[in-house]
PDB file of C-alpha atoms in Angstrom:
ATOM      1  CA  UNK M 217       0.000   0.000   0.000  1.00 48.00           C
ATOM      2  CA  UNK M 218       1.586   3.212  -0.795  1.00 48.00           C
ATOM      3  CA  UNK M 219       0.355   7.232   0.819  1.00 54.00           C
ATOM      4  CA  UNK M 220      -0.737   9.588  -0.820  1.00 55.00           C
ATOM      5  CA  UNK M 221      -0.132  12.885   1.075  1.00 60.00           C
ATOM      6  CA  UNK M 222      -3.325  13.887  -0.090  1.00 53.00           C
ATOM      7  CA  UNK M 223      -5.687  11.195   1.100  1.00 48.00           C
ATOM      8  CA  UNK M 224      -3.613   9.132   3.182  1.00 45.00           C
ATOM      9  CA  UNK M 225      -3.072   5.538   2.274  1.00 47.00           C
ATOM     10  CA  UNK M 226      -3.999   4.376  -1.526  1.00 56.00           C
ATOM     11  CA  UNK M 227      -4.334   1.043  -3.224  1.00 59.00           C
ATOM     12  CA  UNK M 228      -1.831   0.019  -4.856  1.00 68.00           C
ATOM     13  CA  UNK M 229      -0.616   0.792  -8.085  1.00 88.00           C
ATOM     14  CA  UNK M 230      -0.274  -1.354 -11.854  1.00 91.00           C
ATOM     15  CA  UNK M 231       2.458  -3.718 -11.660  1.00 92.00           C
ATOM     16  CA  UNK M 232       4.280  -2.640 -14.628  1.00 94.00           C
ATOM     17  CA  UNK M 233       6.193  -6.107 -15.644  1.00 93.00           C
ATOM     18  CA  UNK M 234       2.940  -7.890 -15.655  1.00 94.00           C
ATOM     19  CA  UNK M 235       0.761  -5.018 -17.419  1.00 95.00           C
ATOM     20  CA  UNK M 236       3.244  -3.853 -20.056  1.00 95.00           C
ATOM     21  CA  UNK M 237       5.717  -6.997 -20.524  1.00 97.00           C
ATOM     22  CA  UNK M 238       6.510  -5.576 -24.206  1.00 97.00           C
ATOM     23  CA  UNK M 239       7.464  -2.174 -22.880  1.00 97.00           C
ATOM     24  CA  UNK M 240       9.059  -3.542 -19.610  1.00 96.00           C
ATOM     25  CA  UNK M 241      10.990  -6.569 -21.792  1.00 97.00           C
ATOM     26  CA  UNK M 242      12.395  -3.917 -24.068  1.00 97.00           C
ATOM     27  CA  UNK M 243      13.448  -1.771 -21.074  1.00 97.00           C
ATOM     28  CA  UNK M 244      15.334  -5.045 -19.463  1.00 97.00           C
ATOM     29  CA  UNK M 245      17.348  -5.004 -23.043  1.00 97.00           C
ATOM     30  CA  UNK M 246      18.246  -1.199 -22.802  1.00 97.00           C
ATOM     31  CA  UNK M 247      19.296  -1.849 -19.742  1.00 96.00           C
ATOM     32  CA  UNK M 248      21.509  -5.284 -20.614  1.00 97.00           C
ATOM     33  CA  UNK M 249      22.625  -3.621 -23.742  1.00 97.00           C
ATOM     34  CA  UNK M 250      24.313  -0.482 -22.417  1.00 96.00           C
ATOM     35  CA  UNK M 251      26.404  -2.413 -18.966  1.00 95.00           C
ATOM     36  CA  UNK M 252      28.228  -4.405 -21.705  1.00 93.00           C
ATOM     37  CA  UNK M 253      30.924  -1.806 -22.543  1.00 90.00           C
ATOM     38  CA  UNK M 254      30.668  -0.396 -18.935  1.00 96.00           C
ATOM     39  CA  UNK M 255      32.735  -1.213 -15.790  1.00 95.00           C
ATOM     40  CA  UNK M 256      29.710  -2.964 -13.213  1.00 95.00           C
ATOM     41  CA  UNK M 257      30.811  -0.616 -10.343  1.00 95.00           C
ATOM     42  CA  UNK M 258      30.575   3.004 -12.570  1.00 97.00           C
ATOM     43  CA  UNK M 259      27.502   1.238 -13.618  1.00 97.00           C
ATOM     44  CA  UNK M 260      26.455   1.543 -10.177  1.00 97.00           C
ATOM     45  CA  UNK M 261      27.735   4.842  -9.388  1.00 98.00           C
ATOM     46  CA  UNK M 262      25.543   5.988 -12.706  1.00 98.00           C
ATOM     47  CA  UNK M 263      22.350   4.423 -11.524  1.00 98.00           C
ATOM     48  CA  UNK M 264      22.852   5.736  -7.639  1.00 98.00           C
ATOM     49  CA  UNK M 265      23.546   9.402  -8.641  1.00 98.00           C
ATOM     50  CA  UNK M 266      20.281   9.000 -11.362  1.00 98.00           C
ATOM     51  CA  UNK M 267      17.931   7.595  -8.935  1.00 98.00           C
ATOM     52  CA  UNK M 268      19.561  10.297  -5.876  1.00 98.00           C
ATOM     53  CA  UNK M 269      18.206  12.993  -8.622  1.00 98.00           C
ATOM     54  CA  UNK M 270      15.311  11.542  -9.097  1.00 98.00           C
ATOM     55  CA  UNK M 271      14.419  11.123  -6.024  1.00 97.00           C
ATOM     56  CA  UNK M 272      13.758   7.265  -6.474  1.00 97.00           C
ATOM     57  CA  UNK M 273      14.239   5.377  -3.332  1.00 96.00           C
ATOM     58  CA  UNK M 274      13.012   2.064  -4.804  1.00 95.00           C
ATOM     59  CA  UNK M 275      16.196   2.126  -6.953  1.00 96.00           C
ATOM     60  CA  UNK M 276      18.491   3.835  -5.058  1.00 97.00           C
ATOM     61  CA  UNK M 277      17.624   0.966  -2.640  1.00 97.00           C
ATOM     62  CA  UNK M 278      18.495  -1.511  -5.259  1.00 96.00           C
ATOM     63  CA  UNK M 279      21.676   0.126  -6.841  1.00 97.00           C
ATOM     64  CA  UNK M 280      23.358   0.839  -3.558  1.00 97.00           C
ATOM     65  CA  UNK M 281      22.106  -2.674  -2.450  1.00 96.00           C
ATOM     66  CA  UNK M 282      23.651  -4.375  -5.800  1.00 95.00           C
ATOM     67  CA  UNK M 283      26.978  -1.967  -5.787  1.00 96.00           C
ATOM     68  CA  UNK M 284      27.684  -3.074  -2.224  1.00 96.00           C
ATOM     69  CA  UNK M 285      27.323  -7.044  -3.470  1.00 94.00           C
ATOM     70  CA  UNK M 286      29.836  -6.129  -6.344  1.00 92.00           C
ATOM     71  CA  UNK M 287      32.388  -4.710  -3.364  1.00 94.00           C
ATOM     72  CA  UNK M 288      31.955  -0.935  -3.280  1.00 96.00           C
ATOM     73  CA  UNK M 289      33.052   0.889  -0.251  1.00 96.00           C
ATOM     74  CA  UNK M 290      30.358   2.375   1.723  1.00 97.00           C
ATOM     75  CA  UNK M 291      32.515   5.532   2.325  1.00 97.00           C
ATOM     76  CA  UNK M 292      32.120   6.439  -1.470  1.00 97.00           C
ATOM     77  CA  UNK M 293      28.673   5.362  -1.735  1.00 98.00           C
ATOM     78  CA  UNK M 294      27.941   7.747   1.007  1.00 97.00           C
ATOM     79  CA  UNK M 295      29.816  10.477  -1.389  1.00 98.00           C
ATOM     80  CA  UNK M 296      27.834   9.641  -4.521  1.00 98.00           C
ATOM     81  CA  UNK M 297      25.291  12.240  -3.734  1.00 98.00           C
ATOM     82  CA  UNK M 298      28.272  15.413  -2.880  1.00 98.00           C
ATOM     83  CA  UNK M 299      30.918  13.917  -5.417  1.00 98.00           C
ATOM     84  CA  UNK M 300      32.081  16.990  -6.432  1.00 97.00           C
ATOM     85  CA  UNK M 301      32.968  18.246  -3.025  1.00 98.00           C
ATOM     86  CA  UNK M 302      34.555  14.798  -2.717  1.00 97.00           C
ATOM     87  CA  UNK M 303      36.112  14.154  -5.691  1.00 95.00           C
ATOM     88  CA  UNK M 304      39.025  12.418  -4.795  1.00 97.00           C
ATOM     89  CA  UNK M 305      36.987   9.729  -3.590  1.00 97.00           C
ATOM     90  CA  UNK M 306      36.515   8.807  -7.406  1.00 98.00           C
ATOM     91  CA  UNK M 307      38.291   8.975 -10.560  1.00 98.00           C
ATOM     92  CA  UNK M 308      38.753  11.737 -13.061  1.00 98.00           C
ATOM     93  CA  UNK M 309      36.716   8.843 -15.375  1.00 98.00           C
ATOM     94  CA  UNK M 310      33.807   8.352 -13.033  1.00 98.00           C
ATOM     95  CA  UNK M 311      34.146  12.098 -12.386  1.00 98.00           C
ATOM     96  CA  UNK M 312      32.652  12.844 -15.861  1.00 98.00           C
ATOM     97  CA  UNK M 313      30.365   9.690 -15.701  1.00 98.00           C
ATOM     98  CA  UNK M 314      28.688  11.672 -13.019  1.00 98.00           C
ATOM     99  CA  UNK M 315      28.908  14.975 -14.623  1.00 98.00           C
ATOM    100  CA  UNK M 316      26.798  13.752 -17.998  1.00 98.00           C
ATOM    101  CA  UNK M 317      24.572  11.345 -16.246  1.00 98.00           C
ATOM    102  CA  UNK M 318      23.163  14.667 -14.488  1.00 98.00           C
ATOM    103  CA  UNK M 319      23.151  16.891 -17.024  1.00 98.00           C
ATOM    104  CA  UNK M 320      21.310  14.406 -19.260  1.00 98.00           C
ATOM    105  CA  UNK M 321      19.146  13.372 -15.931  1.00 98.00           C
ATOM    106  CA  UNK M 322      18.432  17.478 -15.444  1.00 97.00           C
ATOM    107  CA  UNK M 323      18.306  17.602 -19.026  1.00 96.00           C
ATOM    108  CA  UNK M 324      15.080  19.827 -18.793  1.00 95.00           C
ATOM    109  CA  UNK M 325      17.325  22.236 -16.729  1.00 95.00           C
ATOM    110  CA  UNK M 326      19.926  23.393 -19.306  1.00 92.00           C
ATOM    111  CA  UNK M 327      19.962  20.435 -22.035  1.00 95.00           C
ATOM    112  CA  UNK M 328      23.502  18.848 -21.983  1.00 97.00           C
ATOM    113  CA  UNK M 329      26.152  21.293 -21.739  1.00 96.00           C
ATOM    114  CA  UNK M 330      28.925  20.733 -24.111  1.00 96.00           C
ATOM    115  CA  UNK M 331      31.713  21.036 -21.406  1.00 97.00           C
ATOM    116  CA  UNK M 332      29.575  17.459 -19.299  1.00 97.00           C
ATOM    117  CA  UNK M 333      29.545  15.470 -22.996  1.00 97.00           C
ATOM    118  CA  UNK M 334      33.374  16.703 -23.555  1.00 97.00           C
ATOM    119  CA  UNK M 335      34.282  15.657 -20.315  1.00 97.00           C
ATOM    120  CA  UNK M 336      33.186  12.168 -20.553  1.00 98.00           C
ATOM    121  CA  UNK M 337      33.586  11.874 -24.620  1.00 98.00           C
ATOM    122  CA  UNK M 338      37.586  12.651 -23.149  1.00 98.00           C
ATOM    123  CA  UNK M 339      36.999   9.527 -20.572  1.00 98.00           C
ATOM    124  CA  UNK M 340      35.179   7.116 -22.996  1.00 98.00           C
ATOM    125  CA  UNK M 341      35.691   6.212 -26.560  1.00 97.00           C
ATOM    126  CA  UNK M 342      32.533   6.267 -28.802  1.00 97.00           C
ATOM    127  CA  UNK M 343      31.127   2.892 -27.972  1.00 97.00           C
ATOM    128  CA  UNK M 344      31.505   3.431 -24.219  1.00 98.00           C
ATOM    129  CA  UNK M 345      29.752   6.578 -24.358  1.00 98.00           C
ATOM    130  CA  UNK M 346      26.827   5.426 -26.259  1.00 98.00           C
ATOM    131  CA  UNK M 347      26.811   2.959 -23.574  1.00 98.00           C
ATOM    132  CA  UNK M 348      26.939   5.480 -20.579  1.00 98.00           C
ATOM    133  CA  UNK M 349      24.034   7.699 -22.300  1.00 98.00           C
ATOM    134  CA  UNK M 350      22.033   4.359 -22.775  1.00 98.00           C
ATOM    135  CA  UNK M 351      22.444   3.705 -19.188  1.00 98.00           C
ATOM    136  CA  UNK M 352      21.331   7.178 -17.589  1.00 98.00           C
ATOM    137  CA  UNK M 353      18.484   7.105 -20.577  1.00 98.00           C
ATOM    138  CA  UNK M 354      17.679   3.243 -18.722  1.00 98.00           C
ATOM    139  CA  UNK M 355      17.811   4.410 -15.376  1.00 98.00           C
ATOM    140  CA  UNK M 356      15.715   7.696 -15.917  1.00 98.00           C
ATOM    141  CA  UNK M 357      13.208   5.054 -17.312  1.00 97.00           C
ATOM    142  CA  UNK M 358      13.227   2.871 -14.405  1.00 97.00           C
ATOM    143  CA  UNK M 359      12.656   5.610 -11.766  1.00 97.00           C
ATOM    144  CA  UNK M 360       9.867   6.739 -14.015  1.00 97.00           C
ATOM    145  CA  UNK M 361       8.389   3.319 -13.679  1.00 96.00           C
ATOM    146  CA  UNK M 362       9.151   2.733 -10.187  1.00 95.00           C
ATOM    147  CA  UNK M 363       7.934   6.502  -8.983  1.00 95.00           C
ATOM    148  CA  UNK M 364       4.623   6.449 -11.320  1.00 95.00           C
ATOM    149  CA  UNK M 365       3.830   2.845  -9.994  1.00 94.00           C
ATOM    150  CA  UNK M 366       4.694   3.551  -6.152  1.00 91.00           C
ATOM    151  CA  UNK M 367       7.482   0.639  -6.476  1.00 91.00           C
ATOM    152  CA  UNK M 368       8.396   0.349  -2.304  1.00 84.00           C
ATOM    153  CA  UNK M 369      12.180   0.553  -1.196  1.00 89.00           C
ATOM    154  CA  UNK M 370      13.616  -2.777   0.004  1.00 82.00           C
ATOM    155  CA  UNK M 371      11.080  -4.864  -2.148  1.00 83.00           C
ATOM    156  CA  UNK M 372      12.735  -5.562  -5.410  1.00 80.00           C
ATOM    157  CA  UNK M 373      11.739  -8.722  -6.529  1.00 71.00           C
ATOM    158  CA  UNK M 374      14.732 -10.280  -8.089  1.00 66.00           C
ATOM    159  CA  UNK M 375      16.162 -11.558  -5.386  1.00 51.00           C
ATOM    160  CA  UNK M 376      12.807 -13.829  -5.341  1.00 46.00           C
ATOM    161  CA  UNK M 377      14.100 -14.786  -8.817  1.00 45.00           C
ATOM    162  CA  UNK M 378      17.226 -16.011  -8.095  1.00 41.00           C
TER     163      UNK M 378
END
C-alpha cells in the first residue's frame, strides 16, 4: 500500500512487468545492452547518482544494495550524492560519468552542456559513451516506472528470482 499525502493511504498501483511486458521486456534489453561496454561498479555509481536525482528510493535501494554485493566501499557510496565536493573519492573517469549522467538526468534544466559530454567523450571512446548515455536514458526510465507505480524501497523482486 503506498500514501498519498493527499488522502492518506492508496491502493496500490499497476504492476508494470505484468501489465506492459513488451514495454518492460524492451526496457530489461536497454538496460543489458548499455552495462556491456561499462565497468559494473561506474555502472552503479551511474544508476545511484540518477535515482539520488530523481528522487527514487526504490532504486536507489536496489543500486546501492547491488553496488555493495559487487564490493563498493560504503565511504564512497555515502559520497555519490556530494561527489564533487569529494572528488578524490573517485576517478577523473567516473568524475565525468557523473557529470553527464546529471546533465542528461536534469536535461530539462539546461539540455547537456557541451563542457559534461566533452568531459566524458575525453573519458570514454565512442562505444563506451553510447553505452553510458544508454544507461542514464535506462535508469531515468526505471525511476519513471518505479515513482509512477509507487514501487516500495527494500522490495525488489529479483532476489525472489534467483
Amino acid at each position: 500500500m503506498t500514501t498519498n499525502e493527499n488522502t492518506g493511504p492508496t491502493a496500490p498501483r499497476l504492476n508494470f512487468a505484468k501489465s506492459a511486458p513488451k514495454a518492460f521486456k524492451a526496457l530489461i534489453g536497454l538496460d543489458a545492452a548499455a552495462r556491456e561496454h561499462l565497468d559494473p561498479a561506474l555502472v552503479e555509481l551511474v544508476q545511484i547518482r540518477a535515482s539520488q536525482l530523481n528522487g527514487c528510493a526504490y532504486c536507489l535501494h536496489m543500486h546501492t544494495s547491488d553496488a555493495r554485493k559487487a564490493g563498493e566501499s560504503e565511504e564512497r557510496l555515502h559520497m555519490v550524492a556530494v561527489w564533487r565536493e569529494a572528488a578524490h573519492f573517485f576517478t577523473e573517469r567516473e568524475q565525468a560519468a557523473l557529470a553527464l549522467t546529471e546533465a542528461v538526468t536534469r536535461v530539462s534544466d539546461a539540455g547537456v552542456p557541451d563542457a559534461a559530454y566533452g568531459g566524458a567523450a575525453r573519458h570514454f571512446d565512442e562505444s563506451e559513451l553510447a553505452a553510458l548515455l544508454a544507461l542514464t536514458f535506462a535508469i531515468n526510465t526505471w525511476n519513471r516506472v518505479a515513482l509512477a507505480t509507487a514501487r516500495v524501497a527494500g522490495t525488489d523482486e529479483r532476489a525472489a528470482r534467483r
